[in-house]
Coordinates of C-alpha atoms and ligand atoms in Angstrom, one line a residue:
X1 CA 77.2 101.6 100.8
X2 CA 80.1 102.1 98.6
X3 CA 83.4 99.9 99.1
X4 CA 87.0 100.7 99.1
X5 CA 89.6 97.7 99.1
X6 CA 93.6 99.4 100.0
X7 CA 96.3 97.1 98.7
X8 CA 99.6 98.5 100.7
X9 CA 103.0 98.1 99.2
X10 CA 106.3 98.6 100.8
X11 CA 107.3 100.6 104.5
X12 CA 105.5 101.1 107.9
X13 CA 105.0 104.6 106.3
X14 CA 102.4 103.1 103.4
X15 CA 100.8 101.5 106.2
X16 CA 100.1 104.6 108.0
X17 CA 99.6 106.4 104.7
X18 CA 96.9 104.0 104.3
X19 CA 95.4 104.2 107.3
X20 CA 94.5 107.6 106.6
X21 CA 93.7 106.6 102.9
X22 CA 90.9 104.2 104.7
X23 CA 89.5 107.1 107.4
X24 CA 89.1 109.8 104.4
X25 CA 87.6 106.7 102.4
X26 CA 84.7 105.9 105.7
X27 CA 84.5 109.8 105.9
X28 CA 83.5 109.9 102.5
X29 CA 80.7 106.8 103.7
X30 CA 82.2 104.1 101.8
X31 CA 83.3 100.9 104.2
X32 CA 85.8 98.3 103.8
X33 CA 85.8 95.5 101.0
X34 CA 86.5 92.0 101.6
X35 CA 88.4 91.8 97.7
X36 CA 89.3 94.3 95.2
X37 CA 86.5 92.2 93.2
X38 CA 84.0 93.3 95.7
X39 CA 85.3 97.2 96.0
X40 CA 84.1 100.1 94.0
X41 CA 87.0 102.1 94.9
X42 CA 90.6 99.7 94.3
X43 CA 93.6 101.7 96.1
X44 CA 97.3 101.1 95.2
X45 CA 99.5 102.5 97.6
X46 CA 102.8 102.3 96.2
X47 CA 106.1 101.7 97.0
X48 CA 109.5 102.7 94.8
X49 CA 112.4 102.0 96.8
X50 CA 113.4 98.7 94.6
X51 CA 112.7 97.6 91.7
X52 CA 110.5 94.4 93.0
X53 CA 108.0 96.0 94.1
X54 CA 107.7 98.5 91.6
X55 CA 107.5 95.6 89.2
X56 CA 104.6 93.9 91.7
X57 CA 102.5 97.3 91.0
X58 CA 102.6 97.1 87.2
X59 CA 101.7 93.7 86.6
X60 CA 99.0 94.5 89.7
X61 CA 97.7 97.4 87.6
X62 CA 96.9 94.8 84.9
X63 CA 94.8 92.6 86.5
X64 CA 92.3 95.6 87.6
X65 CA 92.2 97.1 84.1
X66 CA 90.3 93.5 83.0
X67 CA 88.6 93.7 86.2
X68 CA 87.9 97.6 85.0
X69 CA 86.5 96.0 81.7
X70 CA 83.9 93.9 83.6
X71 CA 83.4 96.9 85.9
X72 CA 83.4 100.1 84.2
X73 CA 82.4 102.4 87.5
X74 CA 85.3 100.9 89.2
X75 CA 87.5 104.0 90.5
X76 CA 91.2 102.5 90.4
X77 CA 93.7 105.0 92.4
X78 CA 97.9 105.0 92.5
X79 CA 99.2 106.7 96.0
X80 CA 102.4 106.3 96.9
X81 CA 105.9 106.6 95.7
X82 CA 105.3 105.0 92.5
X83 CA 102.6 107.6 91.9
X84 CA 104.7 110.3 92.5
X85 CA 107.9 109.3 90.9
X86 CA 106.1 108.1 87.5
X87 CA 102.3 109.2 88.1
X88 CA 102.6 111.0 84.4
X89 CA 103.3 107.9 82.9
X90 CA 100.8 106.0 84.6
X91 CA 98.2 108.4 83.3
X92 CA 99.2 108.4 80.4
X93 CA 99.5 105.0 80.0
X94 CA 96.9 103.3 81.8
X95 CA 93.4 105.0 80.5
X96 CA 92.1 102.5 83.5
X97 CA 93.5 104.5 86.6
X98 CA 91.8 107.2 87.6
X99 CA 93.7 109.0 90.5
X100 CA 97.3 109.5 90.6
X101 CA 98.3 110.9 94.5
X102 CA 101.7 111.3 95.5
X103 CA 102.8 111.1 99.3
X104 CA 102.5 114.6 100.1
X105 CA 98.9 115.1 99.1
X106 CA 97.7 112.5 100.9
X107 CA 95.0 114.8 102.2
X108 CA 93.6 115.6 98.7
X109 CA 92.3 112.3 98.6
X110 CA 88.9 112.3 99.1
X111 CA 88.3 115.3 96.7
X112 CA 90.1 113.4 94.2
X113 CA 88.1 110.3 94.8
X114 CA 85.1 112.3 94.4
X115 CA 85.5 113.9 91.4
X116 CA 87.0 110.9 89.5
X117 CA 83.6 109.1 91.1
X118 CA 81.7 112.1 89.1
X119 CA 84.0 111.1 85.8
X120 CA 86.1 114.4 86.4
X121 CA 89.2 111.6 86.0
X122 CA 92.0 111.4 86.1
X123 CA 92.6 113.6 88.8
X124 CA 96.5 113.6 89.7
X125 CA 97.9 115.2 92.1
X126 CA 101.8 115.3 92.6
X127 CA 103.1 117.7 94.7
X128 CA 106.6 117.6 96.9
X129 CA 105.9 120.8 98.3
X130 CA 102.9 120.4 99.8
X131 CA 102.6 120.9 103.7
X132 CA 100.9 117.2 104.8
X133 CA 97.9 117.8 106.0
X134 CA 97.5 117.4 109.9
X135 CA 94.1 115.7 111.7
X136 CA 93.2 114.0 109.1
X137 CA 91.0 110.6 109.5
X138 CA 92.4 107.4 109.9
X139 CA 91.2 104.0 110.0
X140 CA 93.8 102.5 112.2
X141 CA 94.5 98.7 111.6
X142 CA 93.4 96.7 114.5
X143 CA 95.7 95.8 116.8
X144 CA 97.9 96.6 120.3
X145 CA 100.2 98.8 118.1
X146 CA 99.6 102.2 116.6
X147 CA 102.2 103.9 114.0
X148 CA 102.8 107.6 114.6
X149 CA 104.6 109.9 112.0
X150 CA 107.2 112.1 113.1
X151 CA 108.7 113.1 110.2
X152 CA 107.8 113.6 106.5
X153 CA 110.3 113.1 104.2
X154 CA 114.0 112.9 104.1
X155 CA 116.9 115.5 103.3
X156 CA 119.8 112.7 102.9
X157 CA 119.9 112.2 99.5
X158 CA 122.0 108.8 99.9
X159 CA 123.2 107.9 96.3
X160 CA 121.1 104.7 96.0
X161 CA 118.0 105.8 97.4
X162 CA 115.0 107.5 96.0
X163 CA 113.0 108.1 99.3
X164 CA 114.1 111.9 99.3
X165 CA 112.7 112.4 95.6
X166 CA 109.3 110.6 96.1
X167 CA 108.4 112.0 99.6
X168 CA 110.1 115.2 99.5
X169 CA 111.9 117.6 102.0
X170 CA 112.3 116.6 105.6
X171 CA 109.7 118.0 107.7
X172 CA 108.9 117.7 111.6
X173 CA 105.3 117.8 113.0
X174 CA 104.7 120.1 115.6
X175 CA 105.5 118.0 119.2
X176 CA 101.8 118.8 120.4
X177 CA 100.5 117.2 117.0
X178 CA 102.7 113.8 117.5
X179 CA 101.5 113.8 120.8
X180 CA 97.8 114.3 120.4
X181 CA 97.9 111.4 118.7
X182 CA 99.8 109.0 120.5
X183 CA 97.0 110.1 123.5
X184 CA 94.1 109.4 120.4
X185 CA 95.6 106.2 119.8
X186 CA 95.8 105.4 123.9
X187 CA 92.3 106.4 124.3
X188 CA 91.1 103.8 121.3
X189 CA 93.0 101.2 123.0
X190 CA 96.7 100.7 121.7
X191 CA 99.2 100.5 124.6
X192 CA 102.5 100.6 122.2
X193 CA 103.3 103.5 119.6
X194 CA 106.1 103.1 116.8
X195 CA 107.2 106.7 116.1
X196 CA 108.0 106.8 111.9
X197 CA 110.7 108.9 109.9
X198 CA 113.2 108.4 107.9
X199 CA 115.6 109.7 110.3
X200 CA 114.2 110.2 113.7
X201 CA 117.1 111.6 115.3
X202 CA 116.8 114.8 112.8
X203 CA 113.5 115.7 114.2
X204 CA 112.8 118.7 115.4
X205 CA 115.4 120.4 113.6
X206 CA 113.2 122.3 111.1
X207 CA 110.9 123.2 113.9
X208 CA 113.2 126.3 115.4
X209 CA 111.8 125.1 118.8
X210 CA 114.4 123.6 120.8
X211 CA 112.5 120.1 120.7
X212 CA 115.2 117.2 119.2
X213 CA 114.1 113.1 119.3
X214 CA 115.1 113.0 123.0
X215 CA 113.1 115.5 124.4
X216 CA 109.9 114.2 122.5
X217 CA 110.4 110.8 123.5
X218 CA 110.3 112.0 127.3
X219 CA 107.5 113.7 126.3
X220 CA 105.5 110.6 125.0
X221 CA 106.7 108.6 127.6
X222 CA 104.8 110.5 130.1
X223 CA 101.8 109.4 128.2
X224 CA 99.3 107.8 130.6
X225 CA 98.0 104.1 129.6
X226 CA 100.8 104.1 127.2
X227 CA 102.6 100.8 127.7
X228 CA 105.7 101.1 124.7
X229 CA 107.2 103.3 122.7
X230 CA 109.5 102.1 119.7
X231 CA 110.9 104.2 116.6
X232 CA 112.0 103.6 112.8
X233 CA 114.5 104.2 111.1
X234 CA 117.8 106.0 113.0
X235 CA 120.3 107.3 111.0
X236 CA 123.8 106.8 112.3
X237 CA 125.1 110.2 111.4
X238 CA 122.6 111.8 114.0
X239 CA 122.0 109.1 116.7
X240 CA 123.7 110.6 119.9
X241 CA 124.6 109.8 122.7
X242 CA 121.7 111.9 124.3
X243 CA 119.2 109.4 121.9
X244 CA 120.9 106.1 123.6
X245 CA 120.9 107.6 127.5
X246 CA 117.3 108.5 126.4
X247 CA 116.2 105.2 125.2
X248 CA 118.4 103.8 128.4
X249 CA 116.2 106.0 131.1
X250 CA 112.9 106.3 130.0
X251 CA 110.9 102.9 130.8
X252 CA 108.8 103.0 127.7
X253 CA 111.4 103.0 125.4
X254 CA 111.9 99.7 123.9
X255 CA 115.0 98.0 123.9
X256 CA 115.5 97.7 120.0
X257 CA 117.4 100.0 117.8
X258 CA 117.2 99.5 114.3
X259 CA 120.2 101.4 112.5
X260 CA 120.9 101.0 108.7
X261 CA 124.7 99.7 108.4
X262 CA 124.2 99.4 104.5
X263 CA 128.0 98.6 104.1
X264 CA 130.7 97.6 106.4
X265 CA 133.4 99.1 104.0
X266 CA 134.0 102.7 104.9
X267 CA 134.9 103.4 100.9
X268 CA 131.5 101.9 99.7
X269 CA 129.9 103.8 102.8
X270 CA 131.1 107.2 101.5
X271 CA 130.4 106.9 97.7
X272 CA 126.9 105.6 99.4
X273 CA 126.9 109.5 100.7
X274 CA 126.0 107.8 104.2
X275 CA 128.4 110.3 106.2
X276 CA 130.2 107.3 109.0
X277 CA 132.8 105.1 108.8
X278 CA 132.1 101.5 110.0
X279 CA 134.2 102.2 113.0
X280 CA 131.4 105.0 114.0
X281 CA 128.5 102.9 113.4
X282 CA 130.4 100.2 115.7
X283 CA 130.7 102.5 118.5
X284 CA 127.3 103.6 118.8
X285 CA 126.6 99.8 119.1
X286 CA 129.0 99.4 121.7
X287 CA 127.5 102.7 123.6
X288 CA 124.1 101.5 123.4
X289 CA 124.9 97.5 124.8
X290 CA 127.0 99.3 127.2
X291 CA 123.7 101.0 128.6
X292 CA 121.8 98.4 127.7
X293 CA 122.5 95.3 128.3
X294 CA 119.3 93.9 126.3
X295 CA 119.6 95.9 123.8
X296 CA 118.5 94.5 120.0
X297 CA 120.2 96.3 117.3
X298 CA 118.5 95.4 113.6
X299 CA 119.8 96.8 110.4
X300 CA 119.5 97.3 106.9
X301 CA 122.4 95.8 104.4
X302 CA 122.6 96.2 100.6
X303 CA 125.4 94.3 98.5
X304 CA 126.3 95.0 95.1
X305 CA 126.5 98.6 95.2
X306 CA 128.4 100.3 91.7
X307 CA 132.1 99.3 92.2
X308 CA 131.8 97.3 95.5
X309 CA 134.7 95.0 94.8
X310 CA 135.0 91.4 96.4
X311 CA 137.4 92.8 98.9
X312 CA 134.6 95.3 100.8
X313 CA 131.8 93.2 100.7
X314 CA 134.1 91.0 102.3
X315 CA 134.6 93.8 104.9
X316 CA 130.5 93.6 105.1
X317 CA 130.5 90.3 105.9
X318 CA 133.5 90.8 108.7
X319 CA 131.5 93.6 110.5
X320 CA 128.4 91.2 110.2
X321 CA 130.3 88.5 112.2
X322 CA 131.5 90.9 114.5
X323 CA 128.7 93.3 115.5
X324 CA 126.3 90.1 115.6
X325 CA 123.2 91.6 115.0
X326 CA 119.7 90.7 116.4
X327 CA 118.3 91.0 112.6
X328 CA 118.7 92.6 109.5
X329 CA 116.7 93.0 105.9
X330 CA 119.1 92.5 103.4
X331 CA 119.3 93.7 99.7
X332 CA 120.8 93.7 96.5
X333 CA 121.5 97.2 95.5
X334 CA 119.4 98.0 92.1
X335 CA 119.1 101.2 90.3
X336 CA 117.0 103.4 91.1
X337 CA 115.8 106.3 88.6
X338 CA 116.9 110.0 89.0
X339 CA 119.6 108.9 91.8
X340 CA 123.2 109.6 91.7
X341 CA 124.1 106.0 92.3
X342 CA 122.1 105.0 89.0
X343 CA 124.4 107.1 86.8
X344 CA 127.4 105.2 88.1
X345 CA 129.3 103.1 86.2
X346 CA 130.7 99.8 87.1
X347 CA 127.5 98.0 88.0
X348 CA 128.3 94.6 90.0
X349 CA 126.6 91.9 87.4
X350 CA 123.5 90.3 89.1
X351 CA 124.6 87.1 89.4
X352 CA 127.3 88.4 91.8
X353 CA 125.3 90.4 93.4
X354 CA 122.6 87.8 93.9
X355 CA 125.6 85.1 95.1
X356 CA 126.9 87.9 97.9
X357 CA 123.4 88.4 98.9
X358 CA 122.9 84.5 99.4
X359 CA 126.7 84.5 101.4
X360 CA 125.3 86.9 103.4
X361 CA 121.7 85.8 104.3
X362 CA 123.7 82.9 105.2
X363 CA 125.7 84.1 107.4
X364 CA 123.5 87.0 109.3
X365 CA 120.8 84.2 109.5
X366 CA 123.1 81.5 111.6
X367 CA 123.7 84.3 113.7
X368 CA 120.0 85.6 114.5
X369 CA 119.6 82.1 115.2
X370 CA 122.7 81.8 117.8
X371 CA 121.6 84.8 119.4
X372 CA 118.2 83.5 120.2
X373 CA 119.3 80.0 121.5
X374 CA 121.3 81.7 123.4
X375 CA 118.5 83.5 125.3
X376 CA 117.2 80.3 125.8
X377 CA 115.8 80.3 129.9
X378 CA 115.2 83.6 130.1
X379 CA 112.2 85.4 130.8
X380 CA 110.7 88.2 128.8
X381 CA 108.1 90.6 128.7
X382 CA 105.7 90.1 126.2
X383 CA 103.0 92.4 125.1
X384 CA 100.4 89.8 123.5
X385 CA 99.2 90.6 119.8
X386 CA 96.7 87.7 119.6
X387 CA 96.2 84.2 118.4
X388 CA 99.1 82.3 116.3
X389 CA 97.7 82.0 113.2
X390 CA 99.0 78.6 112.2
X391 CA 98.5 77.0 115.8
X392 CA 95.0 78.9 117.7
X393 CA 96.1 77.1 120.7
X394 CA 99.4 79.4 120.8
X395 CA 99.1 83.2 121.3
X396 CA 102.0 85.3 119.3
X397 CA 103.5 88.3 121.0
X398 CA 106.5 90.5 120.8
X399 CA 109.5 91.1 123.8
X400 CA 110.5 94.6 123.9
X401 CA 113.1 93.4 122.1
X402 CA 111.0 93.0 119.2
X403 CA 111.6 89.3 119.0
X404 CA 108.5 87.3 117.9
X405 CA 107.1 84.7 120.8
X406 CA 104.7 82.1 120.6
X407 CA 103.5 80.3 123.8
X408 CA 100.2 78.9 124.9
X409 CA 97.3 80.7 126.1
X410 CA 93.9 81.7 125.9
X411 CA 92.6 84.6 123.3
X412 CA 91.3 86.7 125.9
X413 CA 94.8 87.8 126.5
X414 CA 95.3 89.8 123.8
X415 CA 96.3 92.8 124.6
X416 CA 97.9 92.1 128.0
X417 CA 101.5 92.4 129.1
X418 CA 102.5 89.1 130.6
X419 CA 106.1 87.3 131.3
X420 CA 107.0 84.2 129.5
X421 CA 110.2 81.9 129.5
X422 CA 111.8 81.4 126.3
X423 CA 112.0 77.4 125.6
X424 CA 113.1 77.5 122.4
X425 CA 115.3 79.9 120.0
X426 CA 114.7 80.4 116.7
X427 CA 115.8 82.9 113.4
X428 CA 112.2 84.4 113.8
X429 CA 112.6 84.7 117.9
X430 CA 111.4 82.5 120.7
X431 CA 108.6 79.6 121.7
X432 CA 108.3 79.6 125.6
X433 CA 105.8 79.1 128.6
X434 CA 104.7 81.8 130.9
X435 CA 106.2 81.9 133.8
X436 CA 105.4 84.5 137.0
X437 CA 105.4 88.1 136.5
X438 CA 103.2 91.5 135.6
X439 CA 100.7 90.8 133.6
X440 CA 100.0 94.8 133.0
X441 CA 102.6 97.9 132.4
X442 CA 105.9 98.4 131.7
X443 CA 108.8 96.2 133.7
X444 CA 111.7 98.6 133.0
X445 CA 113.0 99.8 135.9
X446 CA 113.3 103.8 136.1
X447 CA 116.6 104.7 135.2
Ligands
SAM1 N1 115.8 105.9 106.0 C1 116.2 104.6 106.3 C2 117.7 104.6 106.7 O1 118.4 105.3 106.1 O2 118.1 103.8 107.5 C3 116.1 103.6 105.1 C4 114.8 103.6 104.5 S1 114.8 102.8 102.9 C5 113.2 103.1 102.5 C6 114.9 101.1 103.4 C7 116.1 100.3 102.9 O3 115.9 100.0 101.6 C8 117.4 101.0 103.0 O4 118.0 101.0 104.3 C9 118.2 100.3 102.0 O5 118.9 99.2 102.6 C10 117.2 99.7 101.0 N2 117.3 100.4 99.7 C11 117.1 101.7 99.5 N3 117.4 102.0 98.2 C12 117.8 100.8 97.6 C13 118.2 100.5 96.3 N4 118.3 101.4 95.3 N5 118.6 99.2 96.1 C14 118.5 98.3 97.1 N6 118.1 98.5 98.3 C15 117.7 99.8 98.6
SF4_2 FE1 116.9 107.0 101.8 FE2 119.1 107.7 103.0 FE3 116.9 109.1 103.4 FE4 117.1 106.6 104.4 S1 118.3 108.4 105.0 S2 115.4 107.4 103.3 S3 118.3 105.6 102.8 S4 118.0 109.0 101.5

C-alpha cells in the first residue's frame, strides 16, 4: 500500500483541514506513514499568520527536496495558507513540490494527488472562491474530541491579520451539515465537539435562514451521546448577550470563552480595525462571570503593533491585571504581506517589542498561576483524554473549563467523565485525586 505522512502547521483549523487531507488520502488506498522518510506522499499543511511558522515551512521544504533526491517518486504537496498566499512562488521555486492546494480547494485533493502521482505535476490549485466542498472523508485524529467547522473564512479584514486573504470570504455551512457531523462524530465515539470559525458569533449570517450561533448551539446540544460542546474563536464585536445566556443555559456548553483582546488601548484597538473599545470587551467579561460564575475567559494579545507607544501597551498590561484572565497566547505583532498594517509606518523595533512581550508573559503567567491555586479544593469535572505521557501512572484530562488535570488512575478510563479534586494549581491547570461524583454525562445543571 502507498503511504501518506501529514505534517500540520498552525490553527485547530489545519488540524481539521488535515483530517480531511488524511480521509481523501485512505480513500485514494494509501495508509498512514510512521515518518516522512517512510511516506510516498509528504503533506505540508501550512500556516501564514506569523512569520515563524512561515519560516518553519521553508527550511522544512528543504529537508524533503534532499529526501526528494534520494526518492525521486516522492509526491511532496503545500496546503494551507502558505500555499495559497505564495503557492506561485513555491512552484516556481521549488522544482521538488508537486502540489500546491490552497484552503478552499481542499476537496481537489485527491485529483491533484493523482495526477502529480501520474507526473501531470505540479498541479496547483488556488482558488478563494471556491465553495468548500461538504461530505468529504476524514480521518479524524483519535481521541474523545472531534473539531467541527462552522465557518470558512473571515470577512474582518483586521489590519494585522492575513486570515481573510488566505482563506477567503466568510461562509456558513448549512445547520443540517454542522449537525450531521457532530451526530457522525458521536456515533464513532467522541463525546465533546469544538465548533471552528474565525468568528462564530457571525454564523449564520450569510445563510438567509434565521439560524445565528445561539440557535445552532441549542441545536447541537440536543445531540444525543454528546457529552460537550466548546467553540473557537469569538469575536467581540458580535458576541451578544443572547451567545453568553446561551452558553449560561444549555448544559453542554462549556464554560470557557476564548475572546481575542489583542490590545487594551482603545487607540491601538481601532487602527487594529477590531471595532470595541477595551471598555466593551470588559463588559462582556463581566456579563459572562455574572452568569457564570465558573466561567474561563482565554485570549489572544499581540504587542508591538505599528505606533503602539509605551503608554498603551502600558494600558495592555493594566487591562491584563485587571480582567485576570484564565490564559492567553501572546504575540509580537510582525508584518504580514498584502495587509494594511504592513504598509504602516512606525514599526516598534524588535527588541522592544520582544522586551514588552517578555513583561507581559510575565505578568499574564503569575496570574494563570494565581488563578489556579486559587481553585485549589475544588472539585471538577473532568472528561478523561488518556494516559499522562510523562508519568503512565497519571491520566490527563480537561475541566469544562478547559484547564489541564492530571490525577491517578487506570487507562481504561479514557474516555469517561469522572470528578476529581484539584490538589495542586499550576500555570498549565491542576493535579488532584478523584473524589465522588458522575462518572458519565454532563453535571451542568439545566438552566
Ligand atoms: N479570528 C481570531 C480572532 O479574531 O479572535 C484570531 C485568529 S488568528 C489566526 C490567531 C491570533 O494570531 C490572533 O488573535 C492574533 O493575536 C495573532 N496574529 C494574527 N496576525 C498576527 C500578526 N500579523 N502578528 C502577530 N500575531 C498575529
Ligand atoms: Fe484575522 Fe481578524 Fe478575521 Fe480573526 S477576525 S481571522 S484576527 S481578520
Amino acid at each position: 500500500m502507498p503511504r501518506y505522512f501529514i505534517e500540520t502547521y498552525g490553527c485547530q483549523m489545519n488540524v481539521r483541514d488535515s483530517e480531511t487531507l488524511a480521509g481523501q488520502l485512505e480513500e485514494l488506498g494509501f495508509e498512514a506513514a510512521e515518518s516522512a522518510e517512510a511516506a510516498d506522499v509528504v503533506v505540508l499543511n501550512t500556516c501564514s499568520v506569523r512569520e515563524k511558522p512561515h519560516h518553519k515551512v521553508y527550511s522544512r521544504l528543504g529537508e524533503l527536496a534532499r529526501l526528494k533526491e534520494l526518492r525521486p517518486g516522492l509526491v511532496i504537496a503545500v496546503c494551507g495558507c502558505i500555499a495559497q498566499l505564495v503557492g506561485d512562488r513555491i512552484a516556481e521555486r521549488s522544482a521538488h513540490v508537486d502540489v500546491v492546494l490552497g484552503p478552499r480547494n481542499i476537496g481537489r485533493f485527491a485529483r491533484a494527488v493523482e495526477e502529480a502521482r501520474a507526473g501531470r505535476g505540479p498541479v496547483i490549485v488556488r482558488d478563494t472562491e471556491e465553495h468548500v466542498a461538504e461530505v468529504l472523508p476524514a480521518r479524524r485524529c483519535p481521541g474523545v474530541s472531534a473539531f467541527v467547522n462552522l465557518t470558512y473564512g473571515c470577512d474582518n479584514f483586521c489590519a494585522y491579520c492575513v486570515v481573510p486573504y488566505t482563506r477567503g470570504r466568510e461562509v456558513s455551512r448549512r445547520p443540517e451539515d454542522v449537525l450531521g457531523e457532530v451526530e457522525q462524530a458521536v456515533a464513532e465515539g467522541y463525546r465533546e465537539v469544538v465548533l471552528l470559525g474565525q468568528n462564530v458569533n457571525g454564523y449564520g449570517r450569510d445563510l438567509g435562514e434565521g439560524v445565528d450561533f445561539p440557535d445552532l448551539l441549542a441545536r447541537v446540544n440536543d445531540v444525543e451521546g454528546l457529552w460537550r460542546i466548546r467553540f473557537t474563536t469569538s469575536h467581540p464585536k458580535d458576541c451578544s448577550d443572547t451567545l453568553l445566556r446561551a452558553m449560561a443555559g444549555l448544559e453542554k456548553v462549556c464554560e470557557h470563552l476564548h475572546l481575542a483582546l489583542q490590545a487594551g488601548d482603545d487607540e491601538v484597538l481601532r487602527r487594529m480595525g477590531r471595532r470595541y473599545t477595551c471598555a466593551q470587551y470588559r463588559a462582556i467579561v463581566e456579563r459572562g462571570r455574572e452568569l457564570m460564575p465558573d466561567l474561563a475567559v482565554t485570549t489572544d494579545l499581540m504587542v508591538g503593533f505599528p505606533g503602539e507607544t509605551a503608554e498603551q501597551f502600558e494600558n495592555t498590561l493594566r487591562a491584563v491585571r485587571e480582567i485576570r484572565f484564565d490564559g492567553a497566547f501572546m504575540f509580537k505583532y510582525n508584518d504580514r504581506p498584502g495587509t494594511r498594517a504592513a504598509a504602516m509606518g512606525d514599526k516598534v523595533p524588535e527588541a522592544e517589542k520582544q522586551r514588552r512581550l517578555e513583561l507581559l508573559v510575565e505578568l499574564q503567567n503569575g496570574i494563570a498561576r494565581e488563578v489556579n491555586e486559587a481553585q485549589v479544593g475544588r472539585e471538577f469535572e473532568v472528561l478523561v483524554e488518556g494516559q499522562d505521557q510523562k508519568h503512565p501512572a497519571n491520566l490527563r484530562g480537561r475541566t469544562r473549563q478547559h484547564k489541564v488535570m492530571v490525577f491517578p488512575g487506570e487507562a481504561e478510563e479514557t474516555g469517561r467523565l469522572v470528578t476529581v479534586r484539584a490538589e495542586a494549581g499550576y500555570l498549565w491547570g491542576f493535579t488532584g485525586r478523584r473524589s465522588e461524583g458522575p462518572t458519565e454525562g454532563s453535571s451542568k445543571p439545566a438552566a
